[in-house]
Coordinates of C-alpha atoms in Angstrom, one line a residue:
X9 CA 0.1 -0.2 -0.1
X10 CA 3.0 2.6 0.6
X11 CA 4.0 2.4 -2.7
X12 CA 1.3 3.3 -4.1
X13 CA 1.3 7.4 -4.5
X14 CA -2.1 8.2 -3.8
X15 CA -2.3 6.0 -0.6
X16 CA 1.1 7.9 0.5
X17 CA -0.1 11.4 -0.3
X18 CA -3.2 10.8 2.0
X19 CA -1.1 9.3 4.9
X20 CA 1.1 11.9 4.9
X21 CA -2.0 14.7 5.2
X22 CA -3.2 12.7 8.0
X23 CA 0.6 13.2 9.7
X24 CA 0.2 16.6 8.4
X25 CA -2.9 17.3 10.5
X26 CA -1.8 15.1 13.7
X27 CA 1.1 17.5 13.8
X28 CA -0.9 20.4 13.5
X29 CA -2.9 19.5 16.4
X30 CA 0.3 18.5 18.2
X31 CA 1.2 22.6 17.4
X32 CA 4.5 21.1 15.5
X33 CA 4.5 24.3 13.3
X34 CA 8.6 23.4 11.9
X35 CA 7.3 20.0 11.1
X36 CA 4.3 21.0 9.2
X37 CA 5.8 23.7 7.4
X38 CA 8.3 21.2 6.3
X39 CA 5.9 18.4 5.0
X40 CA 4.3 21.1 3.0
X41 CA 7.1 22.3 1.3
X42 CA 8.9 18.9 0.8
X43 CA 8.6 16.3 -2.1
X44 CA 7.7 13.0 -0.4
X45 CA 8.7 9.5 -1.6
X46 CA 8.7 6.2 -0.4
X47 CA 11.0 3.0 -1.1
X48 CA 11.3 -0.4 -0.2
X49 CA 14.4 -0.9 2.0
X50 CA 14.0 -4.3 3.4
X51 CA 11.9 -7.7 3.0
X52 CA 11.5 -10.0 6.1
X53 CA 9.7 -13.4 4.8
X54 CA 9.4 -14.6 8.5
X55 CA 5.6 -15.0 9.5
X56 CA 3.8 -14.3 5.9
X57 CA 6.5 -11.6 5.4
X58 CA 7.0 -8.1 6.3
X59 CA 8.3 -5.1 4.0
X60 CA 10.3 -2.5 5.5
X61 CA 10.0 1.3 4.2
X62 CA 11.9 4.3 4.3
X63 CA 10.0 7.7 3.9
X64 CA 12.2 9.9 2.1
X65 CA 11.2 13.6 2.6
X66 CA 13.3 15.8 0.3
X67 CA 13.4 19.5 1.0
X68 CA 15.1 22.6 -0.1
X69 CA 18.9 23.4 1.3
X70 CA 18.1 26.4 3.2
X71 CA 15.3 24.8 5.3
X72 CA 17.7 21.5 5.8
X73 CA 20.3 24.0 7.2
X74 CA 18.0 25.5 9.5
X75 CA 16.7 22.2 11.1
X76 CA 20.0 20.3 10.9
X77 CA 20.5 20.8 14.6
X78 CA 17.2 19.0 15.6
X79 CA 16.8 16.5 12.3
X80 CA 17.0 13.3 13.9
X81 CA 14.2 14.7 16.8
X82 CA 11.9 16.0 13.6
X83 CA 12.5 12.5 11.6
X84 CA 11.0 10.6 14.8
X85 CA 8.5 12.5 15.4
X86 CA 7.2 12.2 12.1
X87 CA 7.9 8.1 12.4
X88 CA 5.9 8.1 15.8
X89 CA 2.9 9.6 14.2
X90 CA 3.0 7.4 10.9
X91 CA 3.6 4.1 12.9
X92 CA 0.3 5.4 14.8
X93 CA -1.4 5.5 12.3
X94 CA 0.0 2.4 10.2
X95 CA -0.3 0.1 13.6
X96 CA -3.0 -1.9 12.4
X97 CA -1.1 -3.3 9.3
X98 CA 1.1 -6.3 10.1
X99 CA 2.8 -6.6 6.7
X100 CA 4.1 -3.1 6.4
X101 CA 6.8 -1.2 8.5
X102 CA 8.3 1.9 8.3
X103 CA 11.9 1.5 8.9
X104 CA 13.2 5.1 8.6
X105 CA 12.3 8.7 8.1
X106 CA 15.0 10.5 6.0
X107 CA 15.0 14.1 5.4
X108 CA 17.1 15.0 2.2
X109 CA 18.3 18.3 1.4
X110 CA 18.1 19.4 -2.5
X111 CA 19.2 22.5 -4.5
X112 CA 16.4 23.6 -6.0
X113 CA 16.7 24.9 -9.5
X114 CA 16.8 28.5 -10.5
X115 CA 17.3 30.5 -13.8
X116 CA 20.4 32.5 -13.6
X117 CA 19.1 35.8 -15.3
X118 CA 22.3 37.3 -15.5
X119 CA 23.0 34.6 -18.2
X120 CA 20.7 36.4 -20.4
X121 CA 20.7 39.8 -19.5
X122 CA 21.5 40.6 -23.1
X123 CA 18.6 38.8 -24.7
X124 CA 15.7 39.1 -22.2
X125 CA 14.6 40.3 -18.9
X126 CA 12.1 37.8 -16.6
X127 CA 9.1 39.7 -18.0
X128 CA 10.5 39.6 -21.5
X129 CA 11.1 35.8 -21.4
X130 CA 7.9 35.0 -19.8
X131 CA 6.2 37.1 -22.5
X132 CA 8.2 35.0 -25.2
X133 CA 7.5 31.5 -23.9
X134 CA 3.6 32.3 -24.1
X135 CA 3.8 34.2 -27.3
X136 CA 5.5 30.6 -28.7
X137 CA 3.0 28.6 -26.5
X138 CA -0.1 30.8 -28.0
X139 CA 1.1 30.9 -31.5
X140 CA 1.4 27.2 -31.6
X141 CA -1.9 26.8 -30.5
X142 CA -3.6 29.1 -32.7
X143 CA -2.2 27.7 -35.7
X144 CA -3.1 24.5 -34.7
X145 CA -6.9 25.1 -33.6
X146 CA -7.4 27.2 -37.0
X147 CA -7.5 30.8 -35.9
X148 CA -4.1 31.6 -37.6
X149 CA -2.7 30.5 -40.8
X150 CA 1.0 28.8 -40.3
X151 CA 2.1 31.1 -43.6
X152 CA 0.9 34.1 -42.2
X153 CA 3.1 33.9 -38.9
X154 CA 5.9 31.5 -39.5
X155 CA 8.5 33.6 -40.2
X156 CA 8.1 35.7 -36.9
X157 CA 7.8 32.7 -34.9
X158 CA 11.1 31.8 -36.4
X159 CA 12.7 34.7 -35.6
X160 CA 11.3 34.4 -32.2
X161 CA 12.3 30.6 -31.5
X162 CA 16.0 31.5 -32.8
X163 CA 16.5 34.1 -29.9
X164 CA 14.6 31.9 -27.5
X165 CA 16.5 28.8 -28.2
X166 CA 19.7 30.8 -27.6
X167 CA 18.8 31.6 -24.6
X168 CA 18.0 28.3 -23.3
X169 CA 21.4 27.1 -24.3
X170 CA 22.8 30.1 -22.2
X171 CA 20.7 29.4 -19.2
X172 CA 22.3 25.7 -19.9
X173 CA 18.5 24.3 -20.0
X174 CA 17.0 22.1 -22.3
X175 CA 14.6 23.5 -24.7
X176 CA 11.1 21.8 -24.4
X177 CA 10.2 23.0 -27.6
X178 CA 11.7 20.9 -30.5
X179 CA 9.8 22.6 -33.3
X180 CA 11.8 25.4 -34.7
X181 CA 9.0 26.2 -37.3
X182 CA 5.2 25.6 -37.2
X183 CA 5.6 23.3 -40.5
X184 CA 7.3 21.0 -38.1
X185 CA 4.2 21.3 -35.6
X186 CA 1.9 20.9 -38.2
X187 CA 3.4 17.7 -39.0
X188 CA 3.1 16.8 -35.1
X189 CA -0.5 17.1 -35.1
X190 CA -1.8 16.2 -38.4
X191 CA -0.1 12.6 -38.1
X192 CA -3.3 11.5 -36.3
X193 CA -1.6 11.7 -32.8
X194 CA -3.7 14.7 -31.4
X195 CA -6.8 14.5 -33.1
X196 CA -8.8 17.1 -31.4
X197 CA -8.4 20.7 -30.6
X198 CA -8.4 19.9 -26.6
X199 CA -5.8 17.7 -27.5
X200 CA -3.5 20.0 -29.5
X201 CA -3.7 22.4 -26.4
X202 CA -3.2 20.3 -23.3
X203 CA 0.0 18.9 -25.9
X204 CA 1.3 22.7 -25.7
X205 CA 0.3 23.5 -22.3
X206 CA 2.2 20.4 -20.8
X207 CA 5.0 21.3 -23.3
X208 CA 5.8 24.8 -21.4
X209 CA 4.5 23.8 -18.3
X210 CA 7.8 23.2 -16.3
X211 CA 9.7 25.6 -17.8
X212 CA 7.0 28.3 -16.8
X213 CA 6.6 27.0 -13.5
X214 CA 10.6 27.2 -13.1
X215 CA 10.7 30.8 -14.8
X216 CA 8.0 32.1 -12.1
X217 CA 9.6 30.8 -9.1
X218 CA 13.2 32.1 -10.0
X219 CA 13.5 35.5 -8.5
X220 CA 15.7 38.2 -10.5
X221 CA 17.8 40.2 -8.4
X222 CA 15.9 43.8 -7.5
X223 CA 19.4 45.6 -7.5
X224 CA 19.6 46.1 -11.2
X225 CA 16.1 46.2 -12.1
X226 CA 14.6 49.0 -14.2
X227 CA 11.4 50.4 -12.4
X228 CA 10.5 53.0 -15.2
X229 CA 9.0 52.1 -18.6
X230 CA 11.9 53.1 -21.5
X231 CA 9.5 52.9 -24.4
X232 CA 11.2 55.6 -26.8
X233 CA 14.3 55.5 -24.8
X234 CA 15.7 52.8 -27.4
X235 CA 19.4 53.8 -26.9
X236 CA 19.1 53.8 -23.3
X237 CA 17.2 50.6 -23.0
X238 CA 20.0 49.0 -25.2
X239 CA 23.1 50.7 -22.7
X240 CA 21.3 49.2 -19.8
X241 CA 20.7 45.9 -21.2
X242 CA 24.6 46.1 -22.3
X243 CA 25.6 47.3 -18.9
X244 CA 24.2 44.3 -16.9
X245 CA 25.4 41.7 -19.5
X246 CA 28.7 43.5 -19.3
X247 CA 29.1 43.3 -15.5
X248 CA 27.8 39.9 -15.2
X249 CA 30.6 38.6 -17.2
X250 CA 33.3 41.1 -16.1
X251 CA 36.2 39.5 -14.6
X252 CA 39.6 41.7 -14.9
X253 CA 40.4 45.5 -14.6
X254 CA 40.0 46.2 -18.6
X255 CA 36.4 44.6 -18.3
X256 CA 35.6 46.8 -15.3
X257 CA 36.6 49.6 -16.8
X258 CA 34.4 49.0 -20.0
X259 CA 31.6 48.9 -17.4
X260 CA 32.3 52.3 -16.5
X261 CA 32.4 53.2 -19.8
X262 CA 29.5 52.1 -20.9
X263 CA 27.5 53.5 -17.7
X264 CA 29.4 56.6 -18.6
X265 CA 27.8 57.0 -22.2
X266 CA 24.3 56.1 -20.6
X267 CA 24.4 58.9 -18.2
X268 CA 25.3 60.9 -21.2
X269 CA 22.5 59.7 -23.3
X270 CA 20.0 59.9 -20.2
X271 CA 21.1 63.7 -20.1
X272 CA 21.0 64.5 -23.9
X273 CA 17.2 62.6 -23.9
X274 CA 15.7 65.1 -20.9
X275 CA 17.9 67.9 -21.5
X276 CA 15.8 71.1 -23.5
X277 CA 17.9 74.1 -23.7
X278 CA 14.7 76.4 -23.8
X279 CA 13.2 74.7 -20.6
X280 CA 16.3 73.9 -18.8
X281 CA 18.9 77.0 -18.3
X282 CA 22.6 76.1 -18.0
X283 CA 23.6 77.8 -14.4
X284 CA 26.7 79.6 -15.6
X285 CA 25.4 80.5 -18.8
X286 CA 27.9 79.1 -20.9
X287 CA 27.1 76.8 -23.9
X288 CA 26.7 72.9 -22.9
X289 CA 28.3 70.2 -25.2
X290 CA 26.4 67.3 -26.1
X291 CA 28.4 65.1 -23.8
X292 CA 28.7 67.4 -20.8
X293 CA 25.7 65.2 -18.8
X294 CA 26.6 67.0 -15.5
X295 CA 25.7 70.6 -16.7
X296 CA 23.0 69.2 -18.6
X297 CA 21.6 67.5 -15.7
X298 CA 22.3 70.0 -13.4
X299 CA 20.0 72.4 -15.4
X300 CA 17.5 69.8 -15.5
X301 CA 17.3 69.5 -12.1
X302 CA 17.1 73.2 -11.3
X303 CA 13.9 73.5 -13.8
X304 CA 12.4 70.3 -12.9
X305 CA 12.5 70.4 -9.3
X306 CA 13.0 73.9 -7.7
X307 CA 13.8 74.2 -4.4
X308 CA 16.0 73.0 -1.5
X309 CA 16.4 69.5 -2.7
X310 CA 18.2 70.6 -6.1
X311 CA 21.4 70.1 -4.5
X312 CA 20.6 66.8 -3.3
X313 CA 20.0 65.4 -6.8
X314 CA 22.1 67.6 -8.5
X315 CA 25.0 66.1 -6.1
X316 CA 23.6 62.8 -6.6
X317 CA 23.5 62.7 -10.6
X318 CA 27.3 64.3 -10.3
X319 CA 28.3 61.6 -8.1
X320 CA 27.1 59.2 -10.5
X321 CA 28.8 60.8 -13.5
X322 CA 32.0 60.9 -11.6
X323 CA 31.9 57.8 -10.3
X324 CA 31.5 56.4 -14.1
X325 CA 34.5 58.7 -15.3
X326 CA 36.6 57.9 -12.5
X327 CA 36.3 53.8 -13.4
X328 CA 36.3 54.3 -17.0
X329 CA 40.3 55.5 -16.0
X330 CA 41.2 53.5 -13.1
X331 CA 43.4 50.6 -13.8
X332 CA 43.0 48.8 -10.6
X333 CA 39.0 48.9 -11.4
X334 CA 37.4 46.1 -9.2
X335 CA 34.0 44.2 -9.5
X336 CA 32.8 45.9 -6.4
X337 CA 33.6 49.5 -7.9
X338 CA 31.8 48.3 -11.3
X339 CA 29.0 47.2 -9.5
X340 CA 28.6 50.4 -7.3
X341 CA 28.8 52.5 -10.2
X342 CA 26.4 50.2 -12.1
X343 CA 24.0 50.4 -9.7
X344 CA 24.1 54.4 -9.3
X345 CA 24.1 54.5 -13.2
X346 CA 20.5 52.3 -12.9
X347 CA 19.4 54.6 -10.0
X348 CA 19.6 57.6 -11.8
X349 CA 18.2 56.1 -14.7
X350 CA 15.0 55.2 -12.9
X351 CA 14.9 58.6 -10.7
X352 CA 14.8 60.4 -14.1
X353 CA 12.1 58.1 -15.3
X354 CA 9.9 58.9 -12.5
X355 CA 10.3 62.6 -12.7
X356 CA 9.5 62.2 -16.5
X357 CA 6.2 60.4 -15.4
X358 CA 7.4 57.0 -16.6
X359 CA 6.4 54.7 -13.5
X360 CA 5.5 51.4 -14.8

């Protein structure tokens, strides 16, 4: 009976309810968050035969480390409750409870920064999924969408390779997918929808469960700021790959160029008066942003904002010329630059 997955699931639900009643909150949380399996470890043929089982509770590494000092106690309590439920079974016994740590797979977003953000990656998966369903259910014609599908597929496949993940979608063009569903394996529309849903199900789940670092997140809408958007994407990619001084310096150069592009985008000479009345060059980000902040946010807060913009620009300039640039300095520079983009985006009413 214990080898039956449905029986095991009901059994562990009963154990969990007993532990809730015993106020064993920590153990309940472990059981709720873990994958549970059962394996036969010994068979004793004496007196009609008795099968001994081990119950394996697979939890994430972080949770396992937390309970490590009392792991034995937790395993014993689970075993006691299981034995209480199974006491009427003479030919099946619990030999042991094993809580086992297992690393949780996460998408490393920095590996595809040059291709997608997390939201863009999810959108791309949904595009591929939706278009495959659409052509297989008659709402779109393959010849109308196949070229775009192939372009999207190539980019998506490149991202999957960069992530070290197997692409669940083997159909690089829609005619291949047509060959699959028209062969008779998927005769009804609902069969095709189910097939595509299952194909992408695990990847979508992994994607939604994998957190993207908030430190380098753009929180404003960059539509229309194409150069800045490309620069930010390149900065994120370069900082994730940089290992030596020259590469860290290159990150600083990108940050400086991004700040210049940002200043050029928002500075309006008719509206934003240069404070010293001397003509400003197209690359003088510091003075353009000083004028921008003075005009857009008048008052005592100006100096703090100007100082912030000036510091971000100076940091990028300094890093570009520093022969001993380090990953820490490059990361600070990137963070300051992206924060500046977010700040000005908010002033420009570009909140998402």
